Amino acid sequence: MLIAHTIAELRHHLAGFSDHSFVPTMGNLHEGHLALVRQAKPLADVTVASIFVNRLQFLPHEDFDTYPRTWDSDCAKLQAAGCDILFAPSEQDLYPEPQTFKVQPPPELADILEGHFRPGFFVGVCTVVMKLFACVQPAAAVFGKKDYQQLMMIRRMVQQFALPIEIVAGETCRADDGLALSSRNGYLSPAERLEAVQLSKALQGMAAAVRAGETDIAKLETQAMAALSARGWKPDYLTVRRQSDLQTPTLGAPLVVLGAAKLGSTRLIDNLEV
């Protein structure tokens, strides 16, 4: 596996390859990330992964400085998964001057759910992904469904900017008990880790109710929020939305159940398509 720390090094390593597949990450890798790399392998003749903890998508009170950096482990895992090139720029390399040009996603998608509780988050996400796309110039990029709203945002951005990139969705990887794999799971204490599966169980219960014909979505959401709160969680949302645009459900539309909640000091997110 080749490693590039600058854009110039990356472009040198990519010279001679016609098609690139790409998996952007913030490091602290787990099996979910590696599954995306393996999914990207057959999509092009060279596979690139990036590791970059993007300051632009963290709010001032969030965990940018303490976000786990596990470089040696990440490199070993990527090489074992078949990554060909690792792009790991520093902030100075990727943002050599203040990033005053930014991608501003539409508020009807960017200011709900995650965007409501993390204002400006999707501006940071879209801006760094656009810049990484410019560096890597992939034919295909793979994003996990665990970050459902992010996946939708990137797809819309690529479509509106007419970027020649296929956005491929990777299924959410889960632990044996059903907890969605996340880099932030490492923040959980042993007791919290046992409790953490209750978020996915709550979403499973909501999805089952919808499949069984429940139409009082507001009541379903309220009950799920109350049940999780009673267990000591601080839920931001547990909600049922349309898959197409994350708006209020309509009759016959494919749906997705999404949740975000804090357990102790750790904020977890998850979703299930219905």
C-alpha positions as CSV (number, residue, x, y, z in Angstrom):
1,M,0.0,0.0,0.0
2,L,1.3,3.4,-1.0
3,I,0.9,6.4,1.3
4,A,0.5,10.0,0.2
5,H,0.6,12.9,2.6
6,T,0.3,15.6,0.0
7,I,-1.9,16.2,-3.0
8,A,1.1,16.1,-5.2
9,E,2.2,12.7,-3.9
10,L,-1.4,11.4,-4.3
11,R,-1.5,12.5,-8.0
12,H,1.9,11.0,-8.6
13,H,0.8,7.6,-7.2
14,L,-2.5,7.8,-9.3
15,A,-0.7,8.5,-12.5
16,G,-1.2,5.7,-15.0
17,F,-4.5,4.5,-13.5
18,S,-7.6,5.4,-15.4
19,D,-10.3,4.6,-12.8
20,H,-10.1,5.3,-9.1
21,S,-12.5,4.1,-6.4
22,F,-12.5,6.0,-3.1
23,V,-13.5,5.5,0.5
24,P,-13.1,8.7,2.7
25,T,-12.7,8.1,6.4
26,M,-11.6,10.0,9.6
27,G,-9.5,7.1,10.7
28,N,-9.9,5.0,13.9
29,L,-11.1,2.3,11.6
30,H,-13.4,-0.6,12.3
31,E,-14.9,-3.5,10.3
32,G,-17.5,-1.1,8.8
33,H,-14.8,1.0,7.1
34,L,-12.9,-2.1,5.9
35,A,-16.1,-3.5,4.4
36,L,-16.4,-0.3,2.3
37,V,-12.8,-0.7,1.1
38,R,-13.5,-4.2,0.0
39,Q,-16.7,-3.1,-1.7
40,A,-14.7,-0.4,-3.5
41,K,-12.0,-2.8,-4.8
42,P,-13.9,-4.2,-7.9
43,L,-15.2,-0.8,-8.9
44,A,-11.9,0.5,-10.4
45,D,-8.3,-0.4,-11.1
46,V,-7.0,1.4,-8.0
47,T,-8.6,1.9,-4.6
48,V,-7.9,4.9,-2.5
49,A,-8.9,5.5,1.1
50,S,-8.3,8.7,3.0
51,I,-7.8,9.5,6.6
52,F,-8.5,13.0,7.6
53,V,-10.2,14.3,10.7
54,N,-12.1,17.3,9.3
55,R,-12.2,20.2,11.7
56,L,-14.9,21.9,9.6
57,Q,-17.6,19.4,10.6
58,F,-17.0,19.6,14.3
59,L,-18.8,22.2,16.5
60,P,-16.7,24.0,19.1
61,H,-17.9,21.8,22.0
62,E,-17.4,18.5,20.1
63,D,-14.6,16.1,20.2
64,F,-12.2,17.2,17.4
65,D,-9.1,17.3,19.7
66,T,-9.9,14.1,21.4
67,Y,-11.2,12.2,18.4
68,P,-9.1,8.9,18.4
69,R,-6.1,8.9,16.0
70,T,-4.9,5.3,15.5
71,W,-2.5,5.6,12.6
72,D,-0.5,2.4,12.9
73,S,-3.6,0.2,13.4
74,D,-5.4,2.0,10.6
75,C,-2.6,1.4,8.1
76,A,-2.4,-2.3,8.9
77,K,-6.1,-2.7,8.6
78,L,-6.3,-0.9,5.3
79,Q,-3.4,-2.8,3.8
80,A,-5.1,-6.1,4.9
81,A,-8.3,-5.0,3.3
82,G,-6.6,-4.4,-0.1
83,C,-6.4,-0.6,-0.1
84,D,-3.9,0.4,-2.8
85,I,-3.3,4.0,-1.8
86,L,-3.8,5.8,1.5
87,F,-4.2,9.6,1.3
88,A,-3.5,11.1,4.7
89,P,-3.0,14.8,4.3
90,S,-2.4,17.2,7.2
91,E,-4.7,20.2,7.8
92,Q,-2.0,22.4,6.2
93,D,-1.9,20.2,3.1
94,L,-5.6,20.1,2.6
95,Y,-6.4,23.6,3.8
96,P,-3.3,25.6,3.0
97,E,-5.3,28.8,3.5
98,P,-8.6,29.4,5.3
99,Q,-11.4,27.5,3.5
100,T,-13.6,30.5,2.7
101,F,-15.2,28.8,-0.3
102,K,-17.6,26.2,1.1
103,V,-20.4,24.0,-0.2
104,Q,-23.8,25.1,1.2
105,P,-26.3,22.3,1.0
106,P,-30.1,23.0,0.9
107,P,-31.6,23.8,4.3
108,E,-34.6,21.4,3.8
109,L,-32.1,18.5,3.9
110,A,-29.1,20.0,5.8
111,D,-31.0,21.7,8.7
112,I,-33.1,18.7,9.8
113,L,-32.2,15.7,12.0
114,E,-28.4,15.7,12.3
115,G,-28.2,19.2,10.8
116,H,-30.6,20.5,13.4
117,F,-28.6,19.2,16.4
118,R,-25.2,19.9,14.8
119,P,-25.6,23.2,12.9
120,G,-23.1,23.6,10.1
121,F,-22.2,19.9,10.2
122,F,-23.2,19.2,6.6
123,V,-21.4,22.4,5.3
124,G,-18.2,20.9,6.7
125,V,-19.0,17.4,5.4
126,C,-19.9,18.6,1.8
127,T,-16.9,20.9,1.6
128,V,-14.3,18.4,2.6
129,V,-15.8,15.6,0.5
130,M,-15.9,18.0,-2.5
131,K,-12.2,18.8,-1.9
132,L,-11.3,15.1,-1.5
133,F,-13.1,14.3,-4.7
134,A,-11.1,17.0,-6.5
135,C,-7.9,15.4,-5.1
136,V,-8.7,11.8,-5.8
137,Q,-10.9,12.3,-8.9
138,P,-12.7,8.9,-8.4
139,A,-15.0,7.2,-10.8
140,A,-16.8,5.7,-7.8
141,A,-17.0,6.5,-4.0
142,V,-18.4,4.3,-1.3
143,F,-20.2,5.7,1.7
144,G,-21.9,3.7,4.5
145,K,-25.6,3.7,5.1
146,K,-25.1,4.2,8.9
147,D,-24.7,7.9,8.1
148,Y,-27.9,7.9,6.1
149,Q,-28.4,11.6,5.9
150,Q,-24.8,12.1,4.9
151,L,-25.1,9.6,2.1
152,M,-28.2,11.3,0.8
153,M,-26.4,14.7,1.0
154,I,-23.4,13.5,-1.0
155,R,-25.6,11.9,-3.6
156,R,-27.5,15.2,-4.1
157,M,-24.3,17.2,-4.2
158,V,-22.7,14.9,-6.9
159,Q,-25.9,15.1,-8.9
160,Q,-26.3,18.9,-8.8
161,F,-22.6,19.5,-9.6
162,A,-22.7,17.0,-12.4
163,L,-19.7,15.2,-11.0
164,P,-18.8,12.0,-12.9
165,I,-18.8,9.9,-9.8
166,E,-20.9,6.9,-8.9
167,I,-21.9,7.1,-5.2
168,V,-22.2,3.5,-3.9
169,A,-24.0,2.7,-0.6
170,G,-22.5,0.2,1.9
171,E,-24.7,-1.6,4.3
172,T,-24.3,-0.8,8.0
173,C,-22.0,-3.3,9.8
174,R,-23.2,-4.4,13.2
175,A,-21.8,-6.2,16.2
176,D,-23.2,-9.6,17.1
177,D,-25.8,-7.9,19.4
178,G,-26.9,-5.5,16.7
179,L,-25.1,-2.3,17.7
180,A,-24.0,-0.4,14.6
181,L,-20.2,-0.2,14.4
182,S,-18.9,3.3,15.0
183,S,-15.6,4.8,15.8
184,R,-17.3,6.5,18.8
185,N,-18.3,3.2,20.3
186,G,-14.8,3.2,21.8
187,Y,-15.9,6.0,24.1
188,L,-18.4,3.7,25.8
189,S,-17.7,2.2,29.2
190,P,-18.3,-1.6,29.5
191,A,-21.7,-1.0,31.1
192,E,-22.6,1.6,28.5
193,R,-21.5,-0.8,25.7
194,L,-24.0,-3.4,27.0
195,E,-26.8,-0.7,27.1
196,A,-25.9,0.8,23.7
197,V,-27.7,-1.9,21.7
198,Q,-31.0,-0.5,23.0
199,L,-30.8,2.2,20.4
200,S,-31.0,-0.3,17.5
201,K,-33.6,-2.3,19.4
202,A,-35.8,0.9,19.7
203,L,-35.5,1.4,15.9
204,Q,-36.3,-2.2,15.3
205,G,-39.4,-1.8,17.4
206,M,-40.5,1.3,15.5
207,A,-39.8,-0.4,12.1
208,A,-41.8,-3.4,13.2
209,A,-44.8,-1.2,14.2
210,V,-44.7,0.6,10.8
211,R,-44.6,-2.7,8.9
212,A,-47.6,-3.9,11.0
213,G,-49.6,-0.9,9.8
214,E,-49.1,1.7,12.6
215,T,-50.1,5.1,11.1
216,D,-49.8,7.3,14.2
217,I,-46.2,8.1,13.6
218,A,-46.1,11.0,16.1
219,K,-47.3,8.7,18.9
220,L,-44.8,6.0,17.9
221,E,-41.9,8.5,18.0
222,T,-43.0,9.9,21.3
223,Q,-43.3,6.5,22.9
224,A,-39.9,5.4,21.6
225,M,-38.2,8.6,22.9
226,A,-39.8,8.2,26.3
227,A,-38.8,4.6,26.6
228,L,-35.2,5.4,25.7
229,S,-35.2,8.4,28.1
230,A,-36.4,6.1,30.9
231,R,-33.3,4.0,30.5
232,G,-31.1,7.0,31.1
233,W,-30.5,8.1,27.5
234,K,-30.8,11.6,26.2
235,P,-32.4,11.1,22.7
236,D,-32.2,13.9,20.1
237,Y,-34.6,12.2,17.8
238,L,-36.2,8.8,17.0
239,T,-38.2,9.3,13.9
240,V,-39.8,7.8,10.8
241,R,-39.1,9.6,7.5
242,R,-39.4,9.0,3.7
243,Q,-36.3,7.4,2.3
244,S,-36.3,9.7,-0.7
245,D,-35.9,13.1,1.1
246,L,-36.1,12.5,4.9
247,Q,-39.4,14.4,5.1
248,T,-42.6,13.4,6.8
249,P,-43.9,10.0,5.7
250,T,-46.5,9.7,3.0
251,L,-48.7,6.8,2.1
252,G,-46.9,4.1,0.1
253,A,-43.5,5.8,0.2
254,P,-40.5,3.7,1.3
255,L,-39.5,4.7,4.8
256,V,-36.5,4.8,7.1
257,V,-36.4,4.9,10.9
258,L,-33.6,7.1,12.2
259,G,-32.3,7.8,15.7
260,A,-29.7,9.8,17.5
261,A,-29.2,9.7,21.3
262,K,-26.6,10.3,23.9
263,L,-25.6,7.6,26.3
264,G,-23.4,9.1,29.0
265,S,-21.1,11.4,27.1
266,T,-21.2,9.4,23.8
267,R,-23.7,10.3,21.0
268,L,-24.7,7.4,18.8
269,I,-26.7,7.3,15.6
270,D,-28.4,4.5,13.7
271,N,-31.1,3.8,11.2
272,L,-33.1,1.0,9.6
273,E,-34.8,1.1,6.2
274,V,-38.4,-0.1,6.4
